[in-house]
Amino acid sequence: MAQLWQGLTAEEWDTPQVVVHRGRLQDNIASMAAFARQHGVQVRPHVKTHKTWEIFAMQQAAGAVGLTCAKLGEAEVFLQRGVKSVLVAYPLVGTRKLERLFELMTRFPAAEVQTIVDSPERAAELAQAAAAQGVELPVWVKVDSGLRRVGVSPGAPAAELVREVRKLSGLRLLGLLTHAGHAYGAASYEQVAEIGAAEAGCLLETAELLAAEGVTGLGISVGSTPTVKVSGAVPGVTEIRPGNYVFYDATQVRLGVATPEQCALRVLTRVVARPEAGRIVIDAGAKTLALDKGAHGSDAVAGHGLIVGHEGAVIERLSEEHGVVRIAEDSPIRVGDVLEIIPNHSCPVANLTDELTAIGEDGSLETWNVIARGKMR
Amino acid sequence: MAQLWQGLTAEEWDTPQVVVHRGRLQDNIASMAAFARQHGVQVRPHVKTHKTWEIFAMQQAAGAVGLTCAKLGEAEVFLQRGVKSVLVAYPLVGTRKLERLFELMTRFPAAEVQTIVDSPERAAELAQAAAAQGVELPVWVKVDSGLRRVGVSPGAPAAELVREVRKLSGLRLLGLLTHAGHAYGAASYEQVAEIGAAEAGCLLETAELLAAEGVTGLGISVGSTPTVKVSGAVPGVTEIRPGNYVFYDATQVRLGVATPEQCALRVLTRVVARPEAGRIVIDAGAKTLALDKGAHGSDAVAGHGLIVGHEGAVIERLSEEHGVVRIAEDSPIRVGDVLEIIPNHSCPVANLTDELTAIGEDGSLETWNVIARGKMR
């Protein structure tokens, strides 16, 4: 605990509070950048994890070529700060979304705004709208590598969509993109690694089909945080888009992707009651920790977070503002103590707080606003 | 759907969006107010559900004597708008919390700020701090009626804590308070009703013990939304504190407490993909709908919300920005359609959005800011 607040006592903290350990954060960013350099791939981190300018600036300084986000409202706040390349990796459907996309392209002419297409119908719709605006929209063909969410199947169907997109004026094809989010449901790191190999493999096989027709030079974009060290190392991959790696969390620990020490985001919470020897109540509930027990619907983590230094304690249930924790009846934990929790999923935790408290290795404190928090549209 | 956006087409909505149907909201508020008048109890609604000034103003106009909240930061935004009686129904532990409490009492001298005590140690701590400030703090003795979260056991232990509090200068005893949140885990409305009867019963039995010693005139405060129509009707109860009733949600529907028609808060979401005949993807994920399958750790609701008019559709899994929905292969649902979802738990949904779109019965639209959103401290 000490290293998280040199010079500060528990009494001085108001709780709950979402803190980021700067040294760990910098290490995580640097090691992903080193991995990318080693394998000659570009990093386009997904900013949904932190939604914070200070952290993206660190990723940019480490070589990120741009960013990935899910919402136009997220793209806007980063474009306003001068980011030059933004991928909105989400199907943009409906008149208002297309109007807003073109508004952004007009407001930020020096920036490139990329998006995805996942079907011939959406490709035709986007192409028509872009042509009507007299713009050319850079798009990735979104491939479903097994998450079974959005995307076209790899191989022949993906190749066919590429041919369609190449025919359409208004669209500029960037390449093939996938997100192997199903890795979050894996039972072991071996399974994660298999999924990572297949994630890159299915895009590269599709690219080979097209190369045989003379369609070459396609970008190949992969990389969820669990799989990226495998899929990002496959020759032929050009870009990786990990997000969670800046913070990691108890889900990544469960998957064998990170150690608890690497987890840079922690929730500081106070013990507000000990109604029984074996039960304490903390002031971090679902409104702070979120209810995630994994990601993408995976439900594999036990409890609602890891309490650092109290591995036997189990966060059994969360109300919005209370966490109910089972502890040993002889535990020294006392009402008023501050505990440090590694959450199950750091992304929603960052989305639930207006600010992050960044703690330097010297104990210095900085407040970072979560500028893209809650941009639901 | 029509009644939710008279004069507007699906195309004109940007999604996802959290909407509140004003007519339903007003009916819910009016019917709780009528219940309270009928049984001669005061209403002190918990504002965690909506965190919105416009909605509390409607509750006040219907007779609410003040409000209940969980955080000092929530109390502050409502005190700033002139609310005269605020109950912070949460154990205030730690130097900073007490400093902030007294700061609020100093800034808003015309308002009464109440809180709770759940143990002799906390009572002594609060009393000492209040006495040092030269103020008298109005407190409720928090009783655990079965949620097994925070609070002293009813009967002798609660009576003993009342005696302690009465001895302490610095505290002014208001009465006995409980929250029967365990009703959210009930299997039937019959069970909910049993819990509601016990909720009031355990406080009244404690009050009788004290009356035998000449301690009379204690307030008796009960009432979670599921149980309030039972516990609030028990003679001797003086105040009810329901919160969720303004919106209701799929959890209240499951419990038999509300009908889908009474649910005033809905999420409007667009179908962004239909990768298979039997699967659609919607643009409302966990960042909009939250992952709750009940409340207080109850996990009893199937799926992640009710899709109005498509009862066969099941929201099977949520990523942060995607909902994956199983539909009939012959379903007429098309990409671009807007669907209306009754969420499992409306409180976290309101906490995840910066604004609510209020839709009048005439189709008029108003934006309400969720002023106490994200006040984690």
mmCIF file of C-alpha atoms in Angstrom, chain A residues 109-255:
data_model
loop_
_atom_site.group_PDB
_atom_site.id
_atom_site.type_symbol
_atom_site.label_atom_id
_atom_site.label_comp_id
_atom_site.label_asym_id
_atom_site.label_seq_id
_atom_site.Cartn_x
_atom_site.Cartn_y
_atom_site.Cartn_z
ATOM 1 C CA PRO A 109 -9.690 18.365 -42.241
ATOM 2 C CA ALA A 110 -6.092 17.674 -41.196
ATOM 3 C CA ALA A 111 -7.099 14.476 -39.407
ATOM 4 C CA GLU A 112 -8.003 11.096 -40.858
ATOM 5 C CA VAL A 113 -11.203 9.550 -39.512
ATOM 6 C CA GLN A 114 -11.427 5.842 -40.298
ATOM 7 C CA THR A 115 -14.302 3.462 -39.689
ATOM 8 C CA ILE A 116 -15.374 -0.123 -40.426
ATOM 9 C CA VAL A 117 -17.771 -1.941 -42.761
ATOM 10 C CA ASP A 118 -19.229 -5.325 -41.893
ATOM 11 C CA SER A 119 -21.659 -6.027 -44.755
ATOM 12 C CA PRO A 120 -22.244 -5.137 -48.432
ATOM 13 C CA GLU A 121 -25.367 -3.160 -47.436
ATOM 14 C CA ARG A 122 -23.477 -0.975 -44.921
ATOM 15 C CA ALA A 123 -20.611 -0.542 -47.378
ATOM 16 C CA ALA A 124 -23.021 0.659 -50.077
ATOM 17 C CA GLU A 125 -24.769 3.002 -47.609
ATOM 18 C CA LEU A 126 -21.478 4.542 -46.418
ATOM 19 C CA ALA A 127 -20.128 4.815 -49.951
ATOM 20 C CA GLN A 128 -23.237 6.573 -51.228
ATOM 21 C CA ALA A 129 -23.218 9.034 -48.333
ATOM 22 C CA ALA A 130 -19.488 9.730 -48.719
ATOM 23 C CA ALA A 131 -19.791 10.218 -52.487
ATOM 24 C CA ALA A 132 -22.695 12.620 -51.906
ATOM 25 C CA GLN A 133 -20.385 14.577 -49.572
ATOM 26 C CA GLY A 134 -17.577 14.423 -52.118
ATOM 27 C CA VAL A 135 -15.304 12.717 -49.593
ATOM 28 C CA GLU A 136 -13.457 9.422 -49.574
ATOM 29 C CA LEU A 137 -13.929 7.426 -46.386
ATOM 30 C CA PRO A 138 -11.076 5.182 -45.248
ATOM 31 C CA VAL A 139 -12.579 1.893 -44.072
ATOM 32 C CA TRP A 140 -11.487 -1.443 -42.647
ATOM 33 C CA VAL A 141 -13.391 -4.602 -43.458
ATOM 34 C CA LYS A 142 -14.477 -5.944 -40.069
ATOM 35 C CA VAL A 143 -13.983 -9.707 -39.772
ATOM 36 C CA ASP A 144 -15.490 -11.925 -37.072
ATOM 37 C CA SER A 145 -12.613 -14.085 -35.814
ATOM 38 C CA GLY A 146 -14.821 -15.879 -33.298
ATOM 39 C CA LEU A 147 -16.362 -13.346 -30.898
ATOM 40 C CA ARG A 148 -19.642 -13.767 -32.824
ATOM 41 C CA ARG A 149 -20.621 -10.152 -32.371
ATOM 42 C CA VAL A 150 -20.135 -7.912 -35.429
ATOM 43 C CA GLY A 151 -18.255 -8.734 -38.620
ATOM 44 C CA VAL A 152 -18.181 -10.837 -41.755
ATOM 45 C CA SER A 153 -16.823 -14.392 -41.660
ATOM 46 C CA PRO A 154 -13.158 -14.796 -42.662
ATOM 47 C CA GLY A 155 -12.148 -16.414 -45.962
ATOM 48 C CA ALA A 156 -14.486 -16.235 -48.947
ATOM 49 C CA PRO A 157 -17.157 -13.949 -47.375
ATOM 50 C CA ALA A 158 -14.559 -11.428 -46.163
ATOM 51 C CA ALA A 159 -12.767 -11.564 -49.540
ATOM 52 C CA GLU A 160 -16.081 -10.918 -51.284
ATOM 53 C CA LEU A 161 -16.766 -7.865 -49.096
ATOM 54 C CA VAL A 162 -13.271 -6.555 -49.919
ATOM 55 C CA ARG A 163 -14.065 -6.862 -53.647
ATOM 56 C CA GLU A 164 -17.343 -4.959 -53.078
ATOM 57 C CA VAL A 165 -15.630 -2.173 -51.146
ATOM 58 C CA ARG A 166 -12.941 -1.801 -53.839
ATOM 59 C CA LYS A 167 -15.667 -1.260 -56.426
ATOM 60 C CA LEU A 168 -17.322 1.558 -54.477
ATOM 61 C CA SER A 169 -16.262 5.140 -55.051
ATOM 62 C CA GLY A 170 -16.517 7.021 -51.750
ATOM 63 C CA LEU A 171 -14.671 4.316 -49.816
ATOM 64 C CA ARG A 172 -10.914 3.749 -49.532
ATOM 65 C CA LEU A 173 -10.008 0.244 -48.372
ATOM 66 C CA LEU A 174 -7.451 0.114 -45.550
ATOM 67 C CA GLY A 175 -7.454 -3.605 -44.952
ATOM 68 C CA LEU A 176 -8.816 -6.338 -42.715
ATOM 69 C CA LEU A 177 -9.562 -5.854 -39.010
ATOM 70 C CA THR A 178 -10.766 -8.107 -36.204
ATOM 71 C CA HIS A 179 -11.183 -8.154 -32.433
ATOM 72 C CA ALA A 180 -10.696 -11.495 -30.663
ATOM 73 C CA GLY A 181 -12.740 -10.559 -27.610
ATOM 74 C CA HIS A 182 -13.723 -14.205 -27.141
ATOM 75 C CA ALA A 183 -10.254 -14.641 -25.617
ATOM 76 C CA TYR A 184 -11.743 -13.117 -22.447
ATOM 77 C CA GLY A 185 -13.719 -16.325 -21.996
ATOM 78 C CA ALA A 186 -10.638 -18.584 -22.246
ATOM 79 C CA ALA A 187 -9.928 -21.077 -19.458
ATOM 80 C CA SER A 188 -6.120 -20.813 -19.673
ATOM 81 C CA TYR A 189 -3.363 -18.766 -21.285
ATOM 82 C CA GLU A 190 -2.803 -21.680 -23.688
ATOM 83 C CA GLN A 191 -6.352 -21.141 -24.960
ATOM 84 C CA VAL A 192 -5.721 -17.397 -25.172
ATOM 85 C CA ALA A 193 -2.646 -18.092 -27.304
ATOM 86 C CA GLU A 194 -4.558 -20.425 -29.628
ATOM 87 C CA ILE A 195 -7.192 -17.736 -30.111
ATOM 88 C CA GLY A 196 -4.481 -15.172 -30.804
ATOM 89 C CA ALA A 197 -2.897 -17.358 -33.473
ATOM 90 C CA ALA A 198 -6.285 -17.921 -35.130
ATOM 91 C CA GLU A 199 -7.092 -14.187 -34.887
ATOM 92 C CA ALA A 200 -4.134 -13.283 -37.107
ATOM 93 C CA GLY A 201 -4.375 -16.476 -39.162
ATOM 94 C CA CYS A 202 -7.917 -15.906 -40.382
ATOM 95 C CA LEU A 203 -7.108 -12.414 -41.626
ATOM 96 C CA LEU A 204 -3.886 -13.529 -43.321
ATOM 97 C CA GLU A 205 -5.640 -16.440 -45.073
ATOM 98 C CA THR A 206 -8.245 -13.998 -46.365
ATOM 99 C CA ALA A 207 -5.467 -11.688 -47.566
ATOM 100 C CA GLU A 208 -3.853 -14.620 -49.425
ATOM 101 C CA LEU A 209 -7.082 -15.333 -51.307
ATOM 102 C CA LEU A 210 -7.074 -11.713 -52.436
ATOM 103 C CA ALA A 211 -3.352 -11.612 -53.233
ATOM 104 C CA ALA A 212 -3.972 -14.463 -55.680
ATOM 105 C CA GLU A 213 -6.232 -11.988 -57.530
ATOM 106 C CA GLY A 214 -3.602 -9.280 -57.372
ATOM 107 C CA VAL A 215 -5.162 -7.433 -54.419
ATOM 108 C CA THR A 216 -2.118 -6.728 -52.241
ATOM 109 C CA GLY A 217 -0.906 -4.266 -49.622
ATOM 110 C CA LEU A 218 -3.869 -4.694 -47.303
ATOM 111 C CA GLY A 219 -3.477 -3.618 -43.691
ATOM 112 C CA ILE A 220 -3.934 -6.421 -41.154
ATOM 113 C CA SER A 221 -5.195 -5.115 -37.799
ATOM 114 C CA VAL A 222 -5.532 -7.351 -34.724
ATOM 115 C CA GLY A 223 -4.899 -7.361 -31.060
ATOM 116 C CA SER A 224 -7.041 -7.534 -27.957
ATOM 117 C CA THR A 225 -4.920 -7.164 -24.817
ATOM 118 C CA PRO A 226 -5.023 -10.892 -23.990
ATOM 119 C CA THR A 227 -4.094 -12.052 -27.504
ATOM 120 C CA VAL A 228 -1.881 -9.248 -28.818
ATOM 121 C CA LYS A 229 1.487 -10.678 -27.780
ATOM 122 C CA VAL A 230 0.646 -13.719 -29.940
ATOM 123 C CA SER A 231 -1.389 -12.280 -32.834
ATOM 124 C CA GLY A 232 0.767 -9.138 -33.053
ATOM 125 C CA ALA A 233 3.897 -11.265 -33.512
ATOM 126 C CA VAL A 234 2.572 -13.116 -36.589
ATOM 127 C CA PRO A 235 4.438 -11.978 -39.751
ATOM 128 C CA GLY A 236 2.104 -10.050 -42.040
ATOM 129 C CA VAL A 237 0.207 -8.266 -39.268
ATOM 130 C CA THR A 238 0.616 -4.488 -39.691
ATOM 131 C CA GLU A 239 -1.279 -2.911 -36.756
ATOM 132 C CA ILE A 240 -2.376 -3.765 -33.203
ATOM 133 C CA ARG A 241 -5.197 -2.154 -31.210
ATOM 134 C CA PRO A 242 -4.920 -3.221 -27.553
ATOM 135 C CA GLY A 243 -6.706 -1.063 -24.976
ATOM 136 C CA ASN A 244 -6.802 -2.652 -21.548
ATOM 137 C CA TYR A 245 -3.000 -3.171 -21.336
ATOM 138 C CA VAL A 246 -2.437 0.334 -19.945
ATOM 139 C CA PHE A 247 -4.161 -0.660 -16.691
ATOM 140 C CA TYR A 248 -4.710 -4.437 -16.830
ATOM 141 C CA ASP A 249 -7.089 -5.842 -14.181
ATOM 142 C CA ALA A 250 -8.153 -8.998 -12.320
ATOM 143 C CA THR A 251 -9.503 -10.490 -15.560
ATOM 144 C CA GLN A 252 -6.074 -10.226 -17.215
ATOM 145 C CA VAL A 253 -4.557 -11.736 -14.059
ATOM 146 C CA ARG A 254 -7.024 -14.644 -14.288
ATOM 147 C CA LEU A 255 -6.038 -15.206 -17.935
#
